Short mmCIF file of C-alpha atoms in Angstrom, two decimals:
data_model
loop_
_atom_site.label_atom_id
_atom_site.label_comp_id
_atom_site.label_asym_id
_atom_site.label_seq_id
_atom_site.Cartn_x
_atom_site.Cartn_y
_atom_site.Cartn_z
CA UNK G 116 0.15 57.99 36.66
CA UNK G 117 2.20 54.73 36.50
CA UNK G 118 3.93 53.78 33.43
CA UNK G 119 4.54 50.18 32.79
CA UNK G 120 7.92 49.07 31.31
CA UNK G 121 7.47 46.91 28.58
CA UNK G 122 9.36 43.85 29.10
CA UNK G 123 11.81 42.92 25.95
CA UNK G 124 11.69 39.17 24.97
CA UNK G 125 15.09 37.88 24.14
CA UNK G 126 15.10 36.46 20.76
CA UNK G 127 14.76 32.85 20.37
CA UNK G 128 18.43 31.13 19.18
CA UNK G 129 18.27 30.88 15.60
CA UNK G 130 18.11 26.95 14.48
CA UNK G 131 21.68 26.39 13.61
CA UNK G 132 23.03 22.80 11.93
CA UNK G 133 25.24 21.02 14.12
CA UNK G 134 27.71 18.02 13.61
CA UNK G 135 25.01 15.37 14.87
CA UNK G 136 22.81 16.90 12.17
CA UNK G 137 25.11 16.24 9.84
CA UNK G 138 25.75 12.80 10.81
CA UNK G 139 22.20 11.71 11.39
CA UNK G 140 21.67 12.94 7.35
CA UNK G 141 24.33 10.95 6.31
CA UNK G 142 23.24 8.18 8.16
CA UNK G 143 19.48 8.76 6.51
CA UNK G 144 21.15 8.78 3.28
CA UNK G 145 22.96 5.48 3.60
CA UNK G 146 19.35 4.05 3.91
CA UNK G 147 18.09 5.95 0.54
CA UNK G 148 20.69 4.66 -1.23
CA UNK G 149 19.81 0.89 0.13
CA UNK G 150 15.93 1.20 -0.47
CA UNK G 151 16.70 2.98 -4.21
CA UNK G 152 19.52 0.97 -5.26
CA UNK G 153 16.79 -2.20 -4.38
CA UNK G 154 14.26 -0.35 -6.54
CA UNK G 155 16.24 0.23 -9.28
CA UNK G 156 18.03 -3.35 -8.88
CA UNK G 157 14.35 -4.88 -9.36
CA UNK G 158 12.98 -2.19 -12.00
CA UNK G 159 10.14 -1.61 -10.51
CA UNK G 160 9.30 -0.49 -6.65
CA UNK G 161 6.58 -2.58 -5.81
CA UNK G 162 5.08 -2.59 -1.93
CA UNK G 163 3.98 -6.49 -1.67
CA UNK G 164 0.42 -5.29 -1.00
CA UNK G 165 -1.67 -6.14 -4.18
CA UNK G 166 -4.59 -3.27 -4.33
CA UNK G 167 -0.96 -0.59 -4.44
CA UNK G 168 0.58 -2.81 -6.69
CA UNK G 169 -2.13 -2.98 -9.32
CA UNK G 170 -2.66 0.32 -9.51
CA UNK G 171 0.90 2.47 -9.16
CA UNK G 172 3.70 1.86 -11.51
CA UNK G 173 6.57 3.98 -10.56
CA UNK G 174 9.96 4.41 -12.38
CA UNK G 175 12.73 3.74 -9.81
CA UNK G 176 14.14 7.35 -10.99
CA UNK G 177 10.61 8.66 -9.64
CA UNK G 178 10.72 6.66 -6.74
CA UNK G 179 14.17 7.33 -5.62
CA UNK G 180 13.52 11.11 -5.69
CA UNK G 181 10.23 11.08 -3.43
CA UNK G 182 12.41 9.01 -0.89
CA UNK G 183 14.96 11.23 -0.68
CA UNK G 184 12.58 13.68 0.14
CA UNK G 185 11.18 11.81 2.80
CA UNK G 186 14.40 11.45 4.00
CA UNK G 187 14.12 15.43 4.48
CA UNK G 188 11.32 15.03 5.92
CA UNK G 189 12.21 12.52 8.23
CA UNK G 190 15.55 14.79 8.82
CA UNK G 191 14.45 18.35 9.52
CA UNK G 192 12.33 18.11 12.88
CA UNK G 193 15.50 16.62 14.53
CA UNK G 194 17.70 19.57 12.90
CA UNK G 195 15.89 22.23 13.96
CA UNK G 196 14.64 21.03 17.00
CA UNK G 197 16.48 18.36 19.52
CA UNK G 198 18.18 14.45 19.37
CA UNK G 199 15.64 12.32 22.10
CA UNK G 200 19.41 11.80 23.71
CA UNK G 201 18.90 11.47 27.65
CA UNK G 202 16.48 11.72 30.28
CA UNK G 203 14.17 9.40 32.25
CA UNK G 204 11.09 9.90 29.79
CA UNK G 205 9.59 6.57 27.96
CA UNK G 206 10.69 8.35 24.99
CA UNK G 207 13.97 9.20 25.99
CA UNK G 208 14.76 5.69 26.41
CA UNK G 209 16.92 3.84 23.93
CA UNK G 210 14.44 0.85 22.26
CA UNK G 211 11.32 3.24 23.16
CA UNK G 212 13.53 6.21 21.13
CA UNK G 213 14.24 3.73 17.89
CA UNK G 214 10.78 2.42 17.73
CA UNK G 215 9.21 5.59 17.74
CA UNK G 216 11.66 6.99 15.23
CA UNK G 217 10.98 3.66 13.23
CA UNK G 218 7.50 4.18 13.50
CA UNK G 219 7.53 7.30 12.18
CA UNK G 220 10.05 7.29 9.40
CA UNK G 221 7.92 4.28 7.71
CA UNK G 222 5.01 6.05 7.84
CA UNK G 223 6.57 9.09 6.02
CA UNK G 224 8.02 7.08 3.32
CA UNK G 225 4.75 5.22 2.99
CA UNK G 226 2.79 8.47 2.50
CA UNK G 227 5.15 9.74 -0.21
CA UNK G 228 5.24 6.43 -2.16
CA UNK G 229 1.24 7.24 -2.51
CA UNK G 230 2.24 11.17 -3.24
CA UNK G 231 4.17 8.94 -6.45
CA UNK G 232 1.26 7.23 -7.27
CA UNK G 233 -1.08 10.58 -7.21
CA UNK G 234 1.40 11.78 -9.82
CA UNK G 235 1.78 8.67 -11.91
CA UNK G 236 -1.96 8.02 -11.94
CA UNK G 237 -2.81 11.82 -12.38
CA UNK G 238 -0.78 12.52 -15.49
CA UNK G 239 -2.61 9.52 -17.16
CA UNK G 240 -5.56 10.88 -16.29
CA UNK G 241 -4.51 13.94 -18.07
CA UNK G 242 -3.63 11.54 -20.97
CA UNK G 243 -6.89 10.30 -21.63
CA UNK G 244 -8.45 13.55 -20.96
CA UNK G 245 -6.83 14.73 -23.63
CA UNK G 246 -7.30 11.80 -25.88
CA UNK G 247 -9.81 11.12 -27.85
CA UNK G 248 -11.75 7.63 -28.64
CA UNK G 249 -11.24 6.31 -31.49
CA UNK G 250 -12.68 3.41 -33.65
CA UNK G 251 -10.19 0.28 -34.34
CA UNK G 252 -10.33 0.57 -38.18
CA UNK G 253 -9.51 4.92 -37.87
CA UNK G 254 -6.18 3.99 -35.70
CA UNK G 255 -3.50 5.99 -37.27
CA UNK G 256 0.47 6.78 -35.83
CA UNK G 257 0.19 8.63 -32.60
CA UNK G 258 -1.47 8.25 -29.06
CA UNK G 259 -4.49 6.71 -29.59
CA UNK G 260 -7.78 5.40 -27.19
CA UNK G 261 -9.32 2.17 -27.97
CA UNK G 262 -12.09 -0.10 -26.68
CA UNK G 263 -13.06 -2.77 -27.71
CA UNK G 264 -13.08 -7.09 -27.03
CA UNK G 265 -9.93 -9.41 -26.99
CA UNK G 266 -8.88 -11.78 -29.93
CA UNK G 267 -5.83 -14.21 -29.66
CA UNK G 268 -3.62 -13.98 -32.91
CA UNK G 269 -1.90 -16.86 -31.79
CA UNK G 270 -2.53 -20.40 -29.20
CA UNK G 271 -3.94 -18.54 -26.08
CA UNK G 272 -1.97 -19.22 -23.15
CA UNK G 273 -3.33 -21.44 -20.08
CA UNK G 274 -3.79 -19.49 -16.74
CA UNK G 275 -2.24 -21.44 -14.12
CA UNK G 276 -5.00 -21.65 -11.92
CA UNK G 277 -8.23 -22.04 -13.78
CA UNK G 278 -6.69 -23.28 -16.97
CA UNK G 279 -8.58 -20.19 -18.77
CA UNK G 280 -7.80 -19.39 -22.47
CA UNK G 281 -5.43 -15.88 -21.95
CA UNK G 282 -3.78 -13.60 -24.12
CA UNK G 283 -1.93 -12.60 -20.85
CA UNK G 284 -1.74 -13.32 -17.57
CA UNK G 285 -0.13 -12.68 -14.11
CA UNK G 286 0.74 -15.24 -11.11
CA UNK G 287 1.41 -13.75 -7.65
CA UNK G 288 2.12 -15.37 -4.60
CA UNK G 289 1.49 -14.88 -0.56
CA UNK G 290 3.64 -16.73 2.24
CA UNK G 291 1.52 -17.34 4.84
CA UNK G 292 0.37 -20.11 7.99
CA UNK G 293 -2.84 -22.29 7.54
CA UNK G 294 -5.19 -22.78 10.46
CA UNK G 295 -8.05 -25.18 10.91
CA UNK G 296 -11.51 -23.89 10.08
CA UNK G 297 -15.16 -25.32 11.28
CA UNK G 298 -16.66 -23.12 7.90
CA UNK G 299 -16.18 -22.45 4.35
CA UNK G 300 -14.80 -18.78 4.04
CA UNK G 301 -15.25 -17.62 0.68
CA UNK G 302 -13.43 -14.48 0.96
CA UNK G 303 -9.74 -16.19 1.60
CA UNK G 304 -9.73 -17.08 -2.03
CA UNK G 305 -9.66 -13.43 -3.10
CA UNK G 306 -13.87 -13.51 -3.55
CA UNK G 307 -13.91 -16.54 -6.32
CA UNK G 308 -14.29 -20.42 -4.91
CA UNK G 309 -11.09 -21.87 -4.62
CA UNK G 310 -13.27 -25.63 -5.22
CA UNK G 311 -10.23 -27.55 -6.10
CA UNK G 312 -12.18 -29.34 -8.82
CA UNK G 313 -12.00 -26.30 -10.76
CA UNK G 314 -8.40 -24.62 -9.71
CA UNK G 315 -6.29 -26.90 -8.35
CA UNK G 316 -7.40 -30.78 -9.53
CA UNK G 317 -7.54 -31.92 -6.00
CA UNK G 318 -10.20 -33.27 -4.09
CA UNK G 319 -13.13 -30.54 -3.34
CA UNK G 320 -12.58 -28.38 -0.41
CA UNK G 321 -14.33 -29.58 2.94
CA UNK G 322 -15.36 -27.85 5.77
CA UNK G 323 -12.34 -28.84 7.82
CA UNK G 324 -9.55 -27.69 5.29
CA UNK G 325 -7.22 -25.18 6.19
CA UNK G 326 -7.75 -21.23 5.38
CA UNK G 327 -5.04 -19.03 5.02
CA UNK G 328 -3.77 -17.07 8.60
CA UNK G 329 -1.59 -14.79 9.17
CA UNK G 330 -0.60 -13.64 5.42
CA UNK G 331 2.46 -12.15 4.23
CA UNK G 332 3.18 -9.21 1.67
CA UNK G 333 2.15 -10.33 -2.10
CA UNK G 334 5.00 -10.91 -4.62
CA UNK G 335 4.66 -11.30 -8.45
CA UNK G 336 5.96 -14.87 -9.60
CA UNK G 337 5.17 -14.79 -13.43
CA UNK G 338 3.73 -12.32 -15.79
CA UNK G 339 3.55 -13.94 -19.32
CA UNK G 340 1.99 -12.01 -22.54
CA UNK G 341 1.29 -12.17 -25.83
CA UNK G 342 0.37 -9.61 -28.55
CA UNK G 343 -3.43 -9.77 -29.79
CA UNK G 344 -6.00 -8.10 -31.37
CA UNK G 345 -8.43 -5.74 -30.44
CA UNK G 346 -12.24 -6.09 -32.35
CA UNK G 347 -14.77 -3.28 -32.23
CA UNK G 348 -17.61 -2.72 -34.97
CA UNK G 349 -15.44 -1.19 -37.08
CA UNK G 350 -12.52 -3.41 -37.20
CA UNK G 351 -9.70 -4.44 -35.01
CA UNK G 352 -5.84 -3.02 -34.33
CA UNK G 353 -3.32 -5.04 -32.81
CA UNK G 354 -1.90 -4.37 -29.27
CA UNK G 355 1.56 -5.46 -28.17
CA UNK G 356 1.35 -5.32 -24.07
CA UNK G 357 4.64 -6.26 -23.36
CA UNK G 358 5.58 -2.72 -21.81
CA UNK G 359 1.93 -2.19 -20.27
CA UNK G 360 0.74 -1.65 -17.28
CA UNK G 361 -2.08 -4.05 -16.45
CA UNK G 362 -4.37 -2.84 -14.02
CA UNK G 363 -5.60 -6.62 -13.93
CA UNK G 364 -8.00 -7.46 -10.86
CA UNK G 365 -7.82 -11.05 -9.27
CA UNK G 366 -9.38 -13.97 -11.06
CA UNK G 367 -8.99 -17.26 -9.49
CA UNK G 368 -6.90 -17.73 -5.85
CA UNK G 369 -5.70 -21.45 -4.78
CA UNK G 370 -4.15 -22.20 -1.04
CA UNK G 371 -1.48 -24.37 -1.52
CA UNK G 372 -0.41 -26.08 2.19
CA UNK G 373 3.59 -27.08 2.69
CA UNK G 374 2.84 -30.54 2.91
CA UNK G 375 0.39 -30.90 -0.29
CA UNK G 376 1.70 -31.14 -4.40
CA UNK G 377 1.44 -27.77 -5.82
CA UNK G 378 -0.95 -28.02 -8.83
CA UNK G 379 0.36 -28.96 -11.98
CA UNK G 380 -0.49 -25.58 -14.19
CA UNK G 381 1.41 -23.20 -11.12
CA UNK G 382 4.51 -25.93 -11.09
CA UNK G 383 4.30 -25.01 -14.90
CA UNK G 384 4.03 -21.31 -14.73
CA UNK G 385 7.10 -21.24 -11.46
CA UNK G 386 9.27 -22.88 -13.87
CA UNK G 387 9.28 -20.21 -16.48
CA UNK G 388 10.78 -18.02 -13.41
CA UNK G 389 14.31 -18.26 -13.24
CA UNK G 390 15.68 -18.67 -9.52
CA UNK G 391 12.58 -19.64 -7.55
CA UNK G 392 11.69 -22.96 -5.94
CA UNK G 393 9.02 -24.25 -4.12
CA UNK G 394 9.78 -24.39 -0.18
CA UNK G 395 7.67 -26.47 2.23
CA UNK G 396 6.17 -23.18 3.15
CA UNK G 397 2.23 -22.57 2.76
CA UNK G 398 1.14 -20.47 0.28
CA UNK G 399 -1.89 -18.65 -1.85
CA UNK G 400 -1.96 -18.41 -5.28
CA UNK G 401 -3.49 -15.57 -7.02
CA UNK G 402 -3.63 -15.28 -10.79
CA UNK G 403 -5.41 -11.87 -12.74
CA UNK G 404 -6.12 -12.91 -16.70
CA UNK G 405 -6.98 -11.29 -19.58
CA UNK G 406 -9.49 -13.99 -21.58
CA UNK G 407 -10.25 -14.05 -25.45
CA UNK G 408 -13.63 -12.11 -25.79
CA UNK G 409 -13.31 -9.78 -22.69
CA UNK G 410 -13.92 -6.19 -23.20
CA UNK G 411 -11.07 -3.60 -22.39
CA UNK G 412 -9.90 -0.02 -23.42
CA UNK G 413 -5.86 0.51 -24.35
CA UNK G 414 -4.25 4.02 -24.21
CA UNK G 415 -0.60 3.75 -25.88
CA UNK G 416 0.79 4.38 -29.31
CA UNK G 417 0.09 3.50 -32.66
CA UNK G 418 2.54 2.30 -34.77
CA UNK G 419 1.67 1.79 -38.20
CA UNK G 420 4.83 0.45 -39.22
CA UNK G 421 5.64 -1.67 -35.92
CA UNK G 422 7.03 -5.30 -36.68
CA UNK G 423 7.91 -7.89 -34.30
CA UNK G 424 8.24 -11.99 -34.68
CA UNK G 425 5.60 -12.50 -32.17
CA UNK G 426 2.53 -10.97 -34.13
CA UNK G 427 1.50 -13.00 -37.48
CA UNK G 428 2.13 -12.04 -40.79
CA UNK G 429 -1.69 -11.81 -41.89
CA UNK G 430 -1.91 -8.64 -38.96
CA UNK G 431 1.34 -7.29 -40.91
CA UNK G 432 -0.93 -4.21 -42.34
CA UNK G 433 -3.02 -3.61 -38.94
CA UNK G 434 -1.40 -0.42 -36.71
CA UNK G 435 0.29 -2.15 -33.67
CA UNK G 436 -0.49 -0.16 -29.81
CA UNK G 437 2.86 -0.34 -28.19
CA UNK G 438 4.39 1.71 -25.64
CA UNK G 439 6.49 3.77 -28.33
CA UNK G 440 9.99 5.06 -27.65
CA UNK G 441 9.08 7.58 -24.67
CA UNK G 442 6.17 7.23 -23.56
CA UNK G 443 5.45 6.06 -20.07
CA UNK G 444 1.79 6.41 -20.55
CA UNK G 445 0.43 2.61 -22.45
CA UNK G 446 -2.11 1.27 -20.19
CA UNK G 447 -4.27 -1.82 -20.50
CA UNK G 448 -7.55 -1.71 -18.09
CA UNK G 449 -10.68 -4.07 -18.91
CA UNK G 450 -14.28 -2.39 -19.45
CA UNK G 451 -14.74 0.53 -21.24
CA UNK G 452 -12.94 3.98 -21.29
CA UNK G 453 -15.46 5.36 -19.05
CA UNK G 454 -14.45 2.97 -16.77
CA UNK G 455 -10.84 3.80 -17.08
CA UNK G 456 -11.49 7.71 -16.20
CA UNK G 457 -13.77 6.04 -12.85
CA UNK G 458 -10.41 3.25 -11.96
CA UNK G 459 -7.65 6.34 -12.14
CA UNK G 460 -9.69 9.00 -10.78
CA UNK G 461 -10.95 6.43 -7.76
CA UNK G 462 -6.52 5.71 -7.61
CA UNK G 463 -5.51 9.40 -7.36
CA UNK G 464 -8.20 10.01 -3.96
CA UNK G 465 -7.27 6.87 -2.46
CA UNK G 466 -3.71 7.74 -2.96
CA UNK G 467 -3.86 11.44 -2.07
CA UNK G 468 -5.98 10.20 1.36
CA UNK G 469 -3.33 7.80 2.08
CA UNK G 470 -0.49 10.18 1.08
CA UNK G 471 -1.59 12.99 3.41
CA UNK G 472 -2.67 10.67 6.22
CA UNK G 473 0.63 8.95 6.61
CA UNK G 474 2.36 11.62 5.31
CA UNK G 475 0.44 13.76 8.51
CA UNK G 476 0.94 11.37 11.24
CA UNK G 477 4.29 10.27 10.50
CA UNK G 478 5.60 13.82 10.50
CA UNK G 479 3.36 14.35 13.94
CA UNK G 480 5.31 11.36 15.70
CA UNK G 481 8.71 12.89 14.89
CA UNK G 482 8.40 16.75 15.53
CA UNK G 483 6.62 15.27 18.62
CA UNK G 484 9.93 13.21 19.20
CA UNK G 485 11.82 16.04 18.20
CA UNK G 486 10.54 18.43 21.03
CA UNK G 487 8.28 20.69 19.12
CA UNK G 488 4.88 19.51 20.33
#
């Protein structure tokens, strides 16, 4: 009979937090408190890419707390695993190490900036879940749910770009590099013509113009709105979207080369922004309008007792769809409420897919870095 000794494993040392850990979290932090302090400096923490943009608003107080926990994130594999300090490996070495590390921190924080917008998008789903439609003549105090088509109350405003009639309307902008092109490509102007006898009042476009190359992150240049009314077959409420968020879809682009006269309606709309001035870079224009006539549904609050100097006198007795004093909920998206429920629920999957993915492979580059795969 032979008896077999089992064989004891010694326990494996117990993660403990060292000095380095410490520093490298304190380091981490010093970067937090850059990227909020930027958020909270501009008010809102936009991304530069326009589909994100459109479609999550995030309070800087939201967004700084999702980035320090990506900071965590970022932070833990190295404190309970190993620093990439020494060796021979590619890893191991210095510019290889901070790339990586780079490479993997971005991706984190980019995954749980979409985890924000999941939330954001998710709780006003909730919100007009739980709101009912109502007609524009039965709009009484409270949250309310209205569809119906666009009337000016005052002069319309002119879009920079196609000199459209607008109650509001948005002006972004996109560094980039122009490169010579044998064909027309329709897509560079954002899916709408960019025939400069229509946006920019230059000559037509030929065959041999430039098309933007090599495009930069999207910045907001101008947003400019005014309050107007809403008509259905019952009546018509006023809305005031100066605290919305417009989930506004490109109308009109126009590439602008360095070396050409910017058109006169964007010189027009640039000088309303305090600050900026046109550089002999290239750039593409992009503006997103809301027109007089154009269907769209409005979740906010009702105010039946709102006044403001912008909206006319003969509205004074209409209920006026504001933002209210807390809620973060007052959003403006053109079509119908069904298509509301279809643009935020299509948001929170692209978001969540995008939050996990990033959120997934970011954290899989830096346990890997760490030692732990």
């Amino acid at each position: 009979m032979v008896l077999h000794r089992s064989v004891v494993q010694p326990p494996l040392p117990a993660a403990t937090i060292t000095g380095l850990d410490i520093i490298a979290l304190v380091l981490l932090l010093h970067v937090w408190v850059l990227v909020a302090g930027l958020a909270t400096w501009q008010d809102d923490a936009r991304t530069g890419v326009e589909w994100v943009d459109r479609r999550v608003h995030m309070s800087p107080r939201l967004y700084g707390a999702l980035m320090l926990l990506a900071v965590l994130v970022v932070w833990l594999p190295f404190a309970v695993g190993q620093f990439p300090i020494g060796g021979d490996g590619v890893l191991r070495r210095r510019r290889s190490v901070l790339f990586v590390f780079t490479a993997g921190g971005l991706l984190v924080g980019a995954g749980f900036y979409f985890l924000g917008g999941v939330l954001t998008n998710l709780r006003l789903f909730l919100t007009v879940s739980r709101t009912e439609p109502v007609d524009a003549a039965t709009v009484d105090a409270g949250r309310v749910l209205v569809s119906g088509r666009i009337e000016a109350l005052t002069e319309p405003l002119e879009a920079p770009i196609s000199d459209a009639e607008s109650v509001c309307y948005q002006l972004s902008g996109t560094r980039t590099t122009f490169q010579e092109s044998s064909t027309f490509d329709p897509l560079a102007s954002g899916g709408r013509s960019t025939d400069s006898t229509q946006t920019t009042g230059s000559s037509q476009r030929r065959s041999s113009d430039p098309i933007a190359s090599l495009a930069e992150g999207s910045e907001q240049l101008t947003d400019r709105r005014r309050p107007f009314a809403l008509r259905d077959d019952s009546g018509r409420v006023v809305v005031d979207p100066t605290d919305a968020q417009l989930r506004l879809e490109r109308s009109a682009s126009a590439a602008v080369p360095g070396d050409e006269p910017t058109p006169r309606g964007i010189v027009s709309a640039l000088r309303e922004t305090s600050g900026l001035e046109r550089t002999d870079r290239d750039w593409v224009y992009h503006e997103a309008t809301l027109e007089p006539g154009e269907a769209v549904t409005v979740v906010g609050v009702a105010d039946v007792d709102a006044e403001s100097p912008s909206i006319p006198n003969e509205t004074a007795d209409l209920p006026v769809i504001t933002a209210g004093k807390t809620a973060s909920e007052f959003v403006l998206t053109p079509g119908c409420e069904h298509q509301m429920g279809c643009h935020v629920r299509r948001t929170i999957c692209g978001c969540a897919i995008a939050g996990v993915g990033l959120i997934g492979g970011g954290s899989w580059i830096l346990w890997t870095l760490a030692g732990h795969l």
